[in-house]
PDB file of C-alpha atoms in Angstrom:
ATOM      1  CA  MET Q   1      12.377  32.318  13.148  1.00 48.00           C
ATOM      2  CA  ALA Q   2      13.887  31.412   9.800  1.00 47.00           C
ATOM      3  CA  PHE Q   3      13.728  27.731  10.700  1.00 48.00           C
ATOM      4  CA  PHE Q   4      10.018  27.569   9.829  1.00 50.00           C
ATOM      5  CA  ASN Q   5      10.456  29.183   6.428  1.00 54.00           C
ATOM      6  CA  ASP Q   6      13.628  27.489   5.227  1.00 54.00           C
ATOM      7  CA  ILE Q   7      12.953  23.751   5.591  1.00 61.00           C
ATOM      8  CA  THR Q   8      11.373  22.235   2.472  1.00 62.00           C
ATOM      9  CA  LEU Q   9      11.745  18.605   3.588  1.00 62.00           C
ATOM     10  CA  GLY Q  10       8.422  16.876   2.928  1.00 62.00           C
ATOM     11  CA  GLN Q  11       7.288  19.441   0.365  1.00 75.00           C
ATOM     12  CA  TYR Q  12       6.714  18.541  -3.279  1.00 81.00           C
ATOM     13  CA  TYR Q  13       7.798  20.872  -6.082  1.00 84.00           C
ATOM     14  CA  PRO Q  14       5.740  20.041  -9.202  1.00 85.00           C
ATOM     15  CA  ALA Q  15       7.614  20.324 -12.483  1.00 85.00           C
ATOM     16  CA  GLU Q  16       7.970  18.556 -15.813  1.00 87.00           C
ATOM     17  CA  SER Q  17      11.504  17.229 -15.659  1.00 88.00           C
ATOM     18  CA  PHE Q  18      13.638  14.135 -16.083  1.00 88.00           C
ATOM     19  CA  LEU Q  19      13.850  13.601 -12.343  1.00 89.00           C
ATOM     20  CA  HIS Q  20      10.111  13.939 -11.787  1.00 88.00           C
ATOM     21  CA  ARG Q  21       9.356  11.340 -14.472  1.00 89.00           C
ATOM     22  CA  LEU Q  22      11.563   8.676 -12.919  1.00 89.00           C
ATOM     23  CA  ASP Q  23      10.006   5.753 -11.080  1.00 89.00           C
ATOM     24  CA  PRO Q  24       9.855   6.586  -7.347  1.00 88.00           C
ATOM     25  CA  ARG Q  25      11.466   3.231  -6.525  1.00 88.00           C
ATOM     26  CA  SER Q  26      14.554   4.104  -8.534  1.00 91.00           C
ATOM     27  CA  LYS Q  27      14.744   7.561  -6.936  1.00 91.00           C
ATOM     28  CA  LEU Q  28      14.406   6.102  -3.457  1.00 90.00           C
ATOM     29  CA  ALA Q  29      17.007   3.400  -4.103  1.00 91.00           C
ATOM     30  CA  ALA Q  30      19.395   5.890  -5.720  1.00 92.00           C
ATOM     31  CA  ALA Q  31      19.035   8.277  -2.781  1.00 91.00           C
ATOM     32  CA  PHE Q  32      19.732   5.405  -0.375  1.00 91.00           C
ATOM     33  CA  CYS Q  33      22.881   4.433  -2.294  1.00 92.00           C
ATOM     34  CA  LEU Q  34      24.164   7.999  -2.469  1.00 92.00           C
ATOM     35  CA  MET Q  35      23.476   8.724   1.185  1.00 91.00           C
ATOM     36  CA  SER Q  36      25.046   5.420   2.240  1.00 91.00           C
ATOM     37  CA  GLY Q  37      28.111   6.303   0.188  1.00 89.00           C
ATOM     38  CA  LEU Q  38      28.340   9.667   1.935  1.00 89.00           C
ATOM     39  CA  LEU Q  39      28.341   7.950   5.324  1.00 88.00           C
ATOM     40  CA  LEU Q  40      31.169   5.656   4.241  1.00 87.00           C
ATOM     41  CA  THR Q  41      33.588   8.040   2.592  1.00 84.00           C
ATOM     42  CA  TYR Q  42      36.226  10.405   3.964  1.00 85.00           C
ATOM     43  CA  SER Q  43      37.743  11.255   0.585  1.00 86.00           C
ATOM     44  CA  PRO Q  44      37.437  14.914  -0.486  1.00 87.00           C
ATOM     45  CA  PHE Q  45      37.491  13.832  -4.131  1.00 88.00           C
ATOM     46  CA  VAL Q  46      34.442  11.619  -3.592  1.00 88.00           C
ATOM     47  CA  LEU Q  47      32.665  14.462  -1.794  1.00 90.00           C
ATOM     48  CA  ILE Q  48      33.399  16.803  -4.704  1.00 91.00           C
ATOM     49  CA  GLY Q  49      32.033  14.144  -7.058  1.00 90.00           C
ATOM     50  CA  MET Q  50      28.898  13.817  -4.902  1.00 91.00           C
ATOM     51  CA  ALA Q  51      28.440  17.589  -4.982  1.00 92.00           C
ATOM     52  CA  LEU Q  52      28.637  17.507  -8.785  1.00 93.00           C
ATOM     53  CA  VAL Q  53      26.069  14.688  -8.848  1.00 92.00           C
ATOM     54  CA  PHE Q  54      23.788  16.810  -6.693  1.00 92.00           C
ATOM     55  CA  LEU Q  55      24.157  19.788  -9.022  1.00 92.00           C
ATOM     56  CA  LEU Q  56      23.364  17.625 -12.059  1.00 92.00           C
ATOM     57  CA  ALA Q  57      20.351  16.092 -10.291  1.00 90.00           C
ATOM     58  CA  ALA Q  58      19.021  19.499  -9.275  1.00 90.00           C
ATOM     59  CA  GLN Q  59      19.443  20.689 -12.849  1.00 90.00           C
ATOM     60  CA  GLY Q  60      17.702  17.558 -14.133  1.00 87.00           C
ATOM     61  CA  GLY Q  61      14.826  18.170 -11.729  1.00 87.00           C
ATOM     62  CA  LYS Q  62      14.499  21.837 -12.774  1.00 88.00           C
ATOM     63  CA  LEU Q  63      14.658  22.853  -9.130  1.00 87.00           C
ATOM     64  CA  PRO Q  64      15.759  26.329  -8.007  1.00 85.00           C
ATOM     65  CA  PHE Q  65      19.087  26.082  -6.211  1.00 83.00           C
ATOM     66  CA  SER Q  66      17.892  28.679  -3.714  1.00 83.00           C
ATOM     67  CA  LEU Q  67      15.025  26.375  -2.733  1.00 83.00           C
ATOM     68  CA  LEU Q  68      17.454  23.526  -2.059  1.00 84.00           C
ATOM     69  CA  LEU Q  69      20.185  25.522  -0.354  1.00 84.00           C
ATOM     70  CA  LYS Q  70      17.774  27.190   2.082  1.00 82.00           C
ATOM     71  CA  ASN Q  71      17.443  23.780   3.787  1.00 80.00           C
ATOM     72  CA  LEU Q  72      20.995  24.223   5.090  1.00 84.00           C
ATOM     73  CA  ARG Q  73      20.314  27.474   6.927  1.00 83.00           C
ATOM     74  CA  PRO Q  74      18.503  25.965   9.961  1.00 81.00           C
ATOM     75  CA  PHE Q  75      21.443  23.569  10.445  1.00 85.00           C
ATOM     76  CA  LEU Q  76      24.257  26.132  10.395  1.00 86.00           C
ATOM     77  CA  TRP Q  77      24.597  25.813  14.177  1.00 84.00           C
ATOM     78  CA  LEU Q  78      25.017  22.049  13.787  1.00 87.00           C
ATOM     79  CA  PHE Q  79      27.697  22.521  11.113  1.00 90.00           C
ATOM     80  CA  ALA Q  80      29.566  24.965  13.352  1.00 88.00           C
ATOM     81  CA  LEU Q  81      29.298  22.659  16.372  1.00 88.00           C
ATOM     82  CA  THR Q  82      30.506  19.657  14.351  1.00 87.00           C
ATOM     83  CA  TRP Q  83      33.504  21.567  13.023  1.00 87.00           C
ATOM     84  CA  ILE Q  84      34.448  22.964  16.440  1.00 84.00           C
ATOM     85  CA  ILE Q  85      34.267  19.550  18.114  1.00 84.00           C
ATOM     86  CA  HIS Q  86      36.610  18.015  15.540  1.00 80.00           C
ATOM     87  CA  LEU Q  87      38.786  21.116  15.474  1.00 79.00           C
ATOM     88  CA  PHE Q  88      39.721  21.021  19.145  1.00 76.00           C
ATOM     89  CA  TRP Q  89      39.264  17.373  20.073  1.00 75.00           C
ATOM     90  CA  SER Q  90      41.086  15.556  17.276  1.00 75.00           C
ATOM     91  CA  ALA Q  91      44.638  14.375  17.774  1.00 72.00           C
ATOM     92  CA  GLY Q  92      47.283  15.565  15.339  1.00 69.00           C
ATOM     93  CA  THR Q  93      49.616  18.426  14.519  1.00 74.00           C
ATOM     94  CA  VAL Q  94      48.929  21.296  16.928  1.00 70.00           C
ATOM     95  CA  LEU Q  95      48.295  24.656  15.250  1.00 67.00           C
ATOM     96  CA  TRP Q  96      47.257  26.662  18.316  1.00 70.00           C
ATOM     97  CA  ASN Q  97      46.833  26.026  22.056  1.00 69.00           C
ATOM     98  CA  ILE Q  98      44.095  27.732  24.057  1.00 67.00           C
ATOM     99  CA  PRO Q  99      45.975  29.620  26.801  1.00 69.00           C
ATOM    100  CA  GLY Q 100      45.564  28.078  30.230  1.00 64.00           C
ATOM    101  CA  THR Q 101      43.959  24.875  28.961  1.00 65.00           C
ATOM    102  CA  ALA Q 102      45.029  21.567  27.480  1.00 63.00           C
ATOM    103  CA  VAL Q 103      42.747  22.049  24.442  1.00 67.00           C
ATOM    104  CA  ALA Q 104      44.576  22.505  21.158  1.00 71.00           C
ATOM    105  CA  LEU Q 105      43.540  23.275  17.603  1.00 77.00           C
ATOM    106  CA  THR Q 106      44.927  20.622  15.245  1.00 78.00           C
ATOM    107  CA  ARG Q 107      45.450  20.459  11.509  1.00 76.00           C
ATOM    108  CA  GLU Q 108      43.801  17.036  11.314  1.00 80.00           C
ATOM    109  CA  GLY Q 109      40.787  18.324  13.276  1.00 80.00           C
ATOM    110  CA  LEU Q 110      40.442  21.230  10.868  1.00 83.00           C
ATOM    111  CA  TRP Q 111      40.445  18.859   7.901  1.00 85.00           C
ATOM    112  CA  LEU Q 112      38.231  16.202   9.505  1.00 86.00           C
ATOM    113  CA  GLY Q 113      35.687  18.777  10.664  1.00 86.00           C
ATOM    114  CA  GLY Q 114      35.358  20.097   7.120  1.00 87.00           C
ATOM    115  CA  ILE Q 115      34.827  16.547   5.821  1.00 89.00           C
ATOM    116  CA  TYR Q 116      32.069  15.851   8.340  1.00 91.00           C
ATOM    117  CA  VAL Q 117      30.345  19.166   7.643  1.00 91.00           C
ATOM    118  CA  ALA Q 118      30.412  18.495   3.887  1.00 92.00           C
ATOM    119  CA  ARG Q 119      28.981  15.000   4.410  1.00 92.00           C
ATOM    120  CA  LEU Q 120      26.191  16.293   6.640  1.00 92.00           C
ATOM    121  CA  ALA Q 121      25.313  19.108   4.221  1.00 93.00           C
ATOM    122  CA  LEU Q 122      25.134  16.737   1.243  1.00 93.00           C
ATOM    123  CA  LEU Q 123      22.951  14.309   3.222  1.00 92.00           C
ATOM    124  CA  ILE Q 124      20.441  17.096   3.911  1.00 91.00           C
ATOM    125  CA  LEU Q 125      20.514  18.270   0.289  1.00 91.00           C
ATOM    126  CA  PHE Q 126      19.944  14.781  -1.147  1.00 92.00           C
ATOM    127  CA  ALA Q 127      17.035  14.198   1.257  1.00 89.00           C
ATOM    128  CA  ALA Q 128      15.463  17.520   0.239  1.00 88.00           C
ATOM    129  CA  LEU Q 129      16.024  16.693  -3.433  1.00 90.00           C
ATOM    130  CA  LEU Q 130      14.186  13.386  -3.055  1.00 89.00           C
ATOM    131  CA  THR Q 131      11.108  14.874  -1.391  1.00 86.00           C
ATOM    132  CA  LEU Q 132      10.927  17.865  -3.748  1.00 88.00           C
ATOM    133  CA  CYS Q 133      10.879  15.595  -6.811  1.00 89.00           C
ATOM    134  CA  THR Q 134       8.638  12.840  -5.422  1.00 87.00           C
ATOM    135  CA  SER Q 135       5.094  13.289  -4.177  1.00 83.00           C
ATOM    136  CA  PRO Q 136       4.075  11.708  -0.832  1.00 78.00           C
ATOM    137  CA  LEU Q 137       1.766   9.256  -2.642  1.00 78.00           C
ATOM    138  CA  GLU Q 138       4.620   8.099  -4.877  1.00 83.00           C
ATOM    139  CA  LEU Q 139       6.889   7.683  -1.861  1.00 81.00           C
ATOM    140  CA  THR Q 140       4.246   5.522  -0.176  1.00 79.00           C
ATOM    141  CA  ASP Q 141       3.955   3.267  -3.231  1.00 80.00           C
ATOM    142  CA  ALA Q 142       7.729   3.013  -3.595  1.00 83.00           C
ATOM    143  CA  LEU Q 143       8.309   2.167   0.074  1.00 81.00           C
ATOM    144  CA  GLU Q 144       5.584  -0.465   0.031  1.00 80.00           C
ATOM    145  CA  ARG Q 145       6.890  -2.097  -3.146  1.00 82.00           C
ATOM    146  CA  LEU Q 146      10.498  -2.143  -1.970  1.00 82.00           C
ATOM    147  CA  THR Q 147       9.650  -3.572   1.445  1.00 82.00           C
ATOM    148  CA  ARG Q 148       7.076  -6.097   0.183  1.00 80.00           C
ATOM    149  CA  PRO Q 149       9.411  -9.119   0.700  1.00 82.00           C
ATOM    150  CA  LEU Q 150       9.366  -8.387   4.452  1.00 81.00           C
ATOM    151  CA  LYS Q 151       5.691  -9.375   4.568  1.00 80.00           C
ATOM    152  CA  ARG Q 152       6.806 -13.005   4.669  1.00 81.00           C
ATOM    153  CA  PHE Q 153       8.266 -12.310   8.108  1.00 81.00           C
ATOM    154  CA  GLY Q 154       5.085 -10.667   9.393  1.00 78.00           C
ATOM    155  CA  VAL Q 155       6.273  -7.071   8.979  1.00 78.00           C
ATOM    156  CA  PRO Q 156       3.326  -4.684   8.306  1.00 79.00           C
ATOM    157  CA  THR Q 157       5.035  -2.971   5.373  1.00 79.00           C
ATOM    158  CA  HIS Q 158       1.955  -1.098   4.142  1.00 77.00           C
ATOM    159  CA  GLU Q 159       1.187   0.423   7.538  1.00 78.00           C
ATOM    160  CA  MET Q 160       4.844   1.372   8.077  1.00 81.00           C
ATOM    161  CA  SER Q 161       5.107   3.001   4.646  1.00 78.00           C
ATOM    162  CA  LEU Q 162       1.885   4.924   5.194  1.00 77.00           C
ATOM    163  CA  MET Q 163       3.028   6.068   8.635  1.00 81.00           C
ATOM    164  CA  LEU Q 164       6.401   7.324   7.374  1.00 78.00           C
ATOM    165  CA  THR Q 165       4.844   9.109   4.409  1.00 75.00           C
ATOM    166  CA  LEU Q 166       2.170  10.795   6.527  1.00 79.00           C
ATOM    167  CA  ALA Q 167       4.866  11.968   8.930  1.00 79.00           C
ATOM    168  CA  MET Q 168       6.802  13.551   6.047  1.00 74.00           C
ATOM    169  CA  ARG Q 169       3.617  14.962   4.567  1.00 75.00           C
ATOM    170  CA  PHE Q 170       2.728  16.827   7.758  1.00 80.00           C
ATOM    171  CA  ILE Q 171       6.169  18.376   8.305  1.00 76.00           C
ATOM    172  CA  PRO Q 172       5.289  21.505   6.231  1.00 76.00           C
ATOM    173  CA  THR Q 173       1.857  21.674   7.884  1.00 81.00           C
ATOM    174  CA  LEU Q 174       3.345  21.582  11.381  1.00 82.00           C
ATOM    175  CA  LEU Q 175       5.955  24.199  10.467  1.00 79.00           C
ATOM    176  CA  GLU Q 176       3.205  26.459   9.142  1.00 82.00           C
ATOM    177  CA  GLU Q 177       1.171  25.876  12.300  1.00 85.00           C
ATOM    178  CA  ALA Q 178       4.218  26.694  14.452  1.00 83.00           C
ATOM    179  CA  GLN Q 179       4.713  29.960  12.592  1.00 83.00           C
ATOM    180  CA  ARG Q 180       1.050  30.859  13.081  1.00 86.00           C
ATOM    181  CA  ILE Q 181       1.189  30.058  16.817  1.00 84.00           C
ATOM    182  CA  ARG Q 182       4.377  32.098  17.164  1.00 82.00           C
ATOM    183  CA  ASN Q 183       2.748  35.143  15.545  1.00 83.00           C
ATOM    184  CA  ALA Q 184      -0.277  34.749  17.812  1.00 83.00           C
ATOM    185  CA  GLN Q 185       1.921  34.530  20.923  1.00 80.00           C
ATOM    186  CA  LEU Q 186       3.932  37.559  19.826  1.00 80.00           C
ATOM    187  CA  SER Q 187       0.708  39.562  19.556  1.00 82.00           C
ATOM    188  CA  ARG Q 188      -0.028  38.552  23.178  1.00 78.00           C
ATOM    189  CA  GLY Q 189       3.347  39.826  24.378  1.00 74.00           C
ATOM    190  CA  ALA Q 190       5.424  36.627  24.317  1.00 71.00           C
ATOM    191  CA  ARG Q 191       9.181  36.979  23.848  1.00 71.00           C
ATOM    192  CA  PHE Q 192      11.297  34.613  21.773  1.00 69.00           C
ATOM    193  CA  ASN Q 193      14.558  36.571  21.918  1.00 72.00           C
ATOM    194  CA  GLY Q 194      16.960  37.689  24.593  1.00 67.00           C
ATOM    195  CA  SER Q 195      19.219  35.484  26.681  1.00 69.00           C
ATOM    196  CA  LEU Q 196      19.376  31.702  26.329  1.00 66.00           C
ATOM    197  CA  ARG Q 197      17.213  31.244  29.434  1.00 71.00           C
ATOM    198  CA  GLN Q 198      14.564  33.639  28.087  1.00 69.00           C
ATOM    199  CA  ARG Q 199      14.529  31.857  24.743  1.00 71.00           C
ATOM    200  CA  VAL Q 200      14.073  28.457  26.373  1.00 71.00           C
ATOM    201  CA  ARG Q 201      11.239  29.783  28.540  1.00 73.00           C
ATOM    202  CA  GLY Q 202       9.684  31.400  25.473  1.00 70.00           C
ATOM    203  CA  LEU Q 203       9.456  28.022  23.734  1.00 75.00           C
ATOM    204  CA  LEU Q 204       6.894  26.740  26.246  1.00 77.00           C
ATOM    205  CA  PRO Q 205       3.947  28.816  24.927  1.00 79.00           C
ATOM    206  CA  LEU Q 206       4.948  27.666  21.449  1.00 81.00           C
ATOM    207  CA  LEU Q 207       5.457  23.931  21.982  1.00 82.00           C
ATOM    208  CA  VAL Q 208       2.356  23.208  24.095  1.00 84.00           C
ATOM    209  CA  PRO Q 209      -0.194  24.545  21.530  1.00 85.00           C
ATOM    210  CA  LEU Q 210       1.826  22.915  18.750  1.00 85.00           C
ATOM    211  CA  PHE Q 211       1.613  19.476  20.381  1.00 86.00           C
ATOM    212  CA  VAL Q 212      -2.120  19.955  21.016  1.00 87.00           C
ATOM    213  CA  SER Q 213      -2.625  20.936  17.385  1.00 86.00           C
ATOM    214  CA  ALA Q 214      -0.601  17.925  16.168  1.00 85.00           C
ATOM    215  CA  PHE Q 215      -2.668  15.478  18.253  1.00 87.00           C
ATOM    216  CA  ARG Q 216      -5.882  17.112  17.048  1.00 88.00           C
ATOM    217  CA  ARG Q 217      -4.820  16.791  13.412  1.00 86.00           C
ATOM    218  CA  ALA Q 218      -3.855  13.139  13.944  1.00 85.00           C
ATOM    219  CA  ASP Q 219      -7.265  12.433  15.477  1.00 88.00           C
ATOM    220  CA  GLU Q 220      -9.060  14.188  12.610  1.00 88.00           C
ATOM    221  CA  LEU Q 221      -7.033  12.244  10.055  1.00 86.00           C
ATOM    222  CA  ALA Q 222      -7.835   8.933  11.763  1.00 85.00           C
ATOM    223  CA  LEU Q 223     -11.552   9.767  11.817  1.00 90.00           C
ATOM    224  CA  ALA Q 224     -11.472  10.791   8.145  1.00 88.00           C
ATOM    225  CA  MET Q 225      -9.755   7.547   7.123  1.00 83.00           C
ATOM    226  CA  ASP Q 226     -12.197   5.531   9.220  1.00 84.00           C
ATOM    227  CA  ALA Q 227     -15.195   7.371   7.708  1.00 88.00           C
ATOM    228  CA  ARG Q 228     -13.955   6.439   4.228  1.00 81.00           C
ATOM    229  CA  CYS Q 229     -13.647   2.781   5.282  1.00 79.00           C
ATOM    230  CA  TYR Q 230      -9.910   2.809   4.722  1.00 77.00           C
ATOM    231  CA  ALA Q 231      -8.281  -0.580   5.183  1.00 72.00           C
ATOM    232  CA  GLY Q 232      -4.687  -1.099   4.130  1.00 67.00           C
ATOM    233  CA  GLY Q 233      -2.766  -4.267   3.554  1.00 64.00           C
ATOM    234  CA  GLU Q 234      -3.996  -7.256   1.591  1.00 65.00           C
ATOM    235  CA  GLY Q 235      -6.411  -6.709  -1.270  1.00 64.00           C
ATOM    236  CA  ARG Q 236      -5.725  -2.987  -1.609  1.00 67.00           C
ATOM    237  CA  THR Q 237      -5.168  -1.768  -5.180  1.00 67.00           C
ATOM    238  CA  VAL Q 238      -3.164   1.218  -6.411  1.00 66.00           C
ATOM    239  CA  TYR Q 239      -4.247   4.064  -8.663  1.00 67.00           C
ATOM    240  CA  THR Q 240      -1.082   4.055 -10.768  1.00 70.00           C
ATOM    241  CA  ARG Q 241       1.149   1.096 -11.524  1.00 74.00           C
ATOM    242  CA  LEU Q 242       4.880   1.617 -11.321  1.00 77.00           C
ATOM    243  CA  HIS Q 243       7.093   0.634 -14.249  1.00 79.00           C
ATOM    244  CA  LEU Q 244      10.874   0.794 -14.437  1.00 83.00           C
ATOM    245  CA  GLY Q 245      12.205   2.209 -17.697  1.00 85.00           C
ATOM    246  CA  GLY Q 246      15.602   2.543 -19.282  1.00 87.00           C
ATOM    247  CA  ALA Q 247      16.304   5.817 -17.490  1.00 88.00           C
ATOM    248  CA  ASP Q 248      15.507   4.187 -14.147  1.00 89.00           C
ATOM    249  CA  TYR Q 249      17.973   1.368 -14.719  1.00 92.00           C
ATOM    250  CA  LEU Q 250      20.584   3.915 -15.786  1.00 92.00           C
ATOM    251  CA  VAL Q 251      20.083   5.933 -12.590  1.00 90.00           C
ATOM    252  CA  LEU Q 252      20.232   2.781 -10.456  1.00 91.00           C
ATOM    253  CA  ALA Q 253      23.424   1.621 -12.158  1.00 92.00           C
ATOM    254  CA  GLY Q 254      25.047   5.022 -11.700  1.00 91.00           C
ATOM    255  CA  SER Q 255      24.116   5.223  -8.011  1.00 91.00           C
ATOM    256  CA  LEU Q 256      25.403   1.681  -7.377  1.00 92.00           C
ATOM    257  CA  LEU Q 257      28.651   2.577  -9.137  1.00 91.00           C
ATOM    258  CA  LEU Q 258      29.059   5.638  -6.925  1.00 89.00           C
ATOM    259  CA  LEU Q 259      28.388   3.528  -3.839  1.00 90.00           C
ATOM    260  CA  MET Q 260      31.076   1.044  -4.910  1.00 90.00           C
ATOM    261  CA  LEU Q 261      33.519   3.908  -5.462  1.00 87.00           C
ATOM    262  CA  CYS Q 262      32.789   5.239  -1.973  1.00 85.00           C
ATOM    263  CA  ILE Q 263      33.437   1.803  -0.496  1.00 85.00           C
ATOM    264  CA  TRP Q 264      36.632   1.467  -2.533  1.00 84.00           C
ATOM    265  CA  PHE Q 265      38.034   4.846  -1.466  1.00 76.00           C
TER     266      PHE Q 265
END
């Protein structure tokens, strides 16, 4: 199952690069602006510009393009489904009618499906880029700092940031555990191929041990944090202090400009 080997979301790729040296708050805010702009735009020119921004960012982070692009492979079925839905269920100029049905392939559906697929692919790539260039600890600090004003309204920002970061941190661990369980079940004669019904039935001996393993890891993590007298929230200090530099302000300004362009178009 290539799904377990291709997703790098939640993994950190250590390197000495411009992108790695940026403040995590600026990277998180820039990613939010870029991804928000992708959700707002339908312009192919803006999407091409976003793709160029992604290529420049990947080059600035010294990340292998193969490592980033492999995140798209598990979602190929979703891209195909998105394109097909828009292809046959969008009103417009009819290119081809399915014989015996009222379903027609339209030119506008063909174009709109491509736009949606490009948007979805860029969203996945930007999310992978953020996690590959930012460690989970940095993401926790950035989320807590950015959401600190919500504390005035009683929102537990520290606990929420820690929870989100731990969830992202354990994505690679759970994928590795799923691959190990799959290999163990295959050695016992389980089948994960064949017809759709056989594949669905084959997921049961994979999902049940995976859920048990996830709950066990969560319990062990809670006990470990309790044994170390962990207490978040007020009075907790940080190991490294975050400082915004000139490069951070430049990245923030560029991402805000791109967001404004997306809104304009």
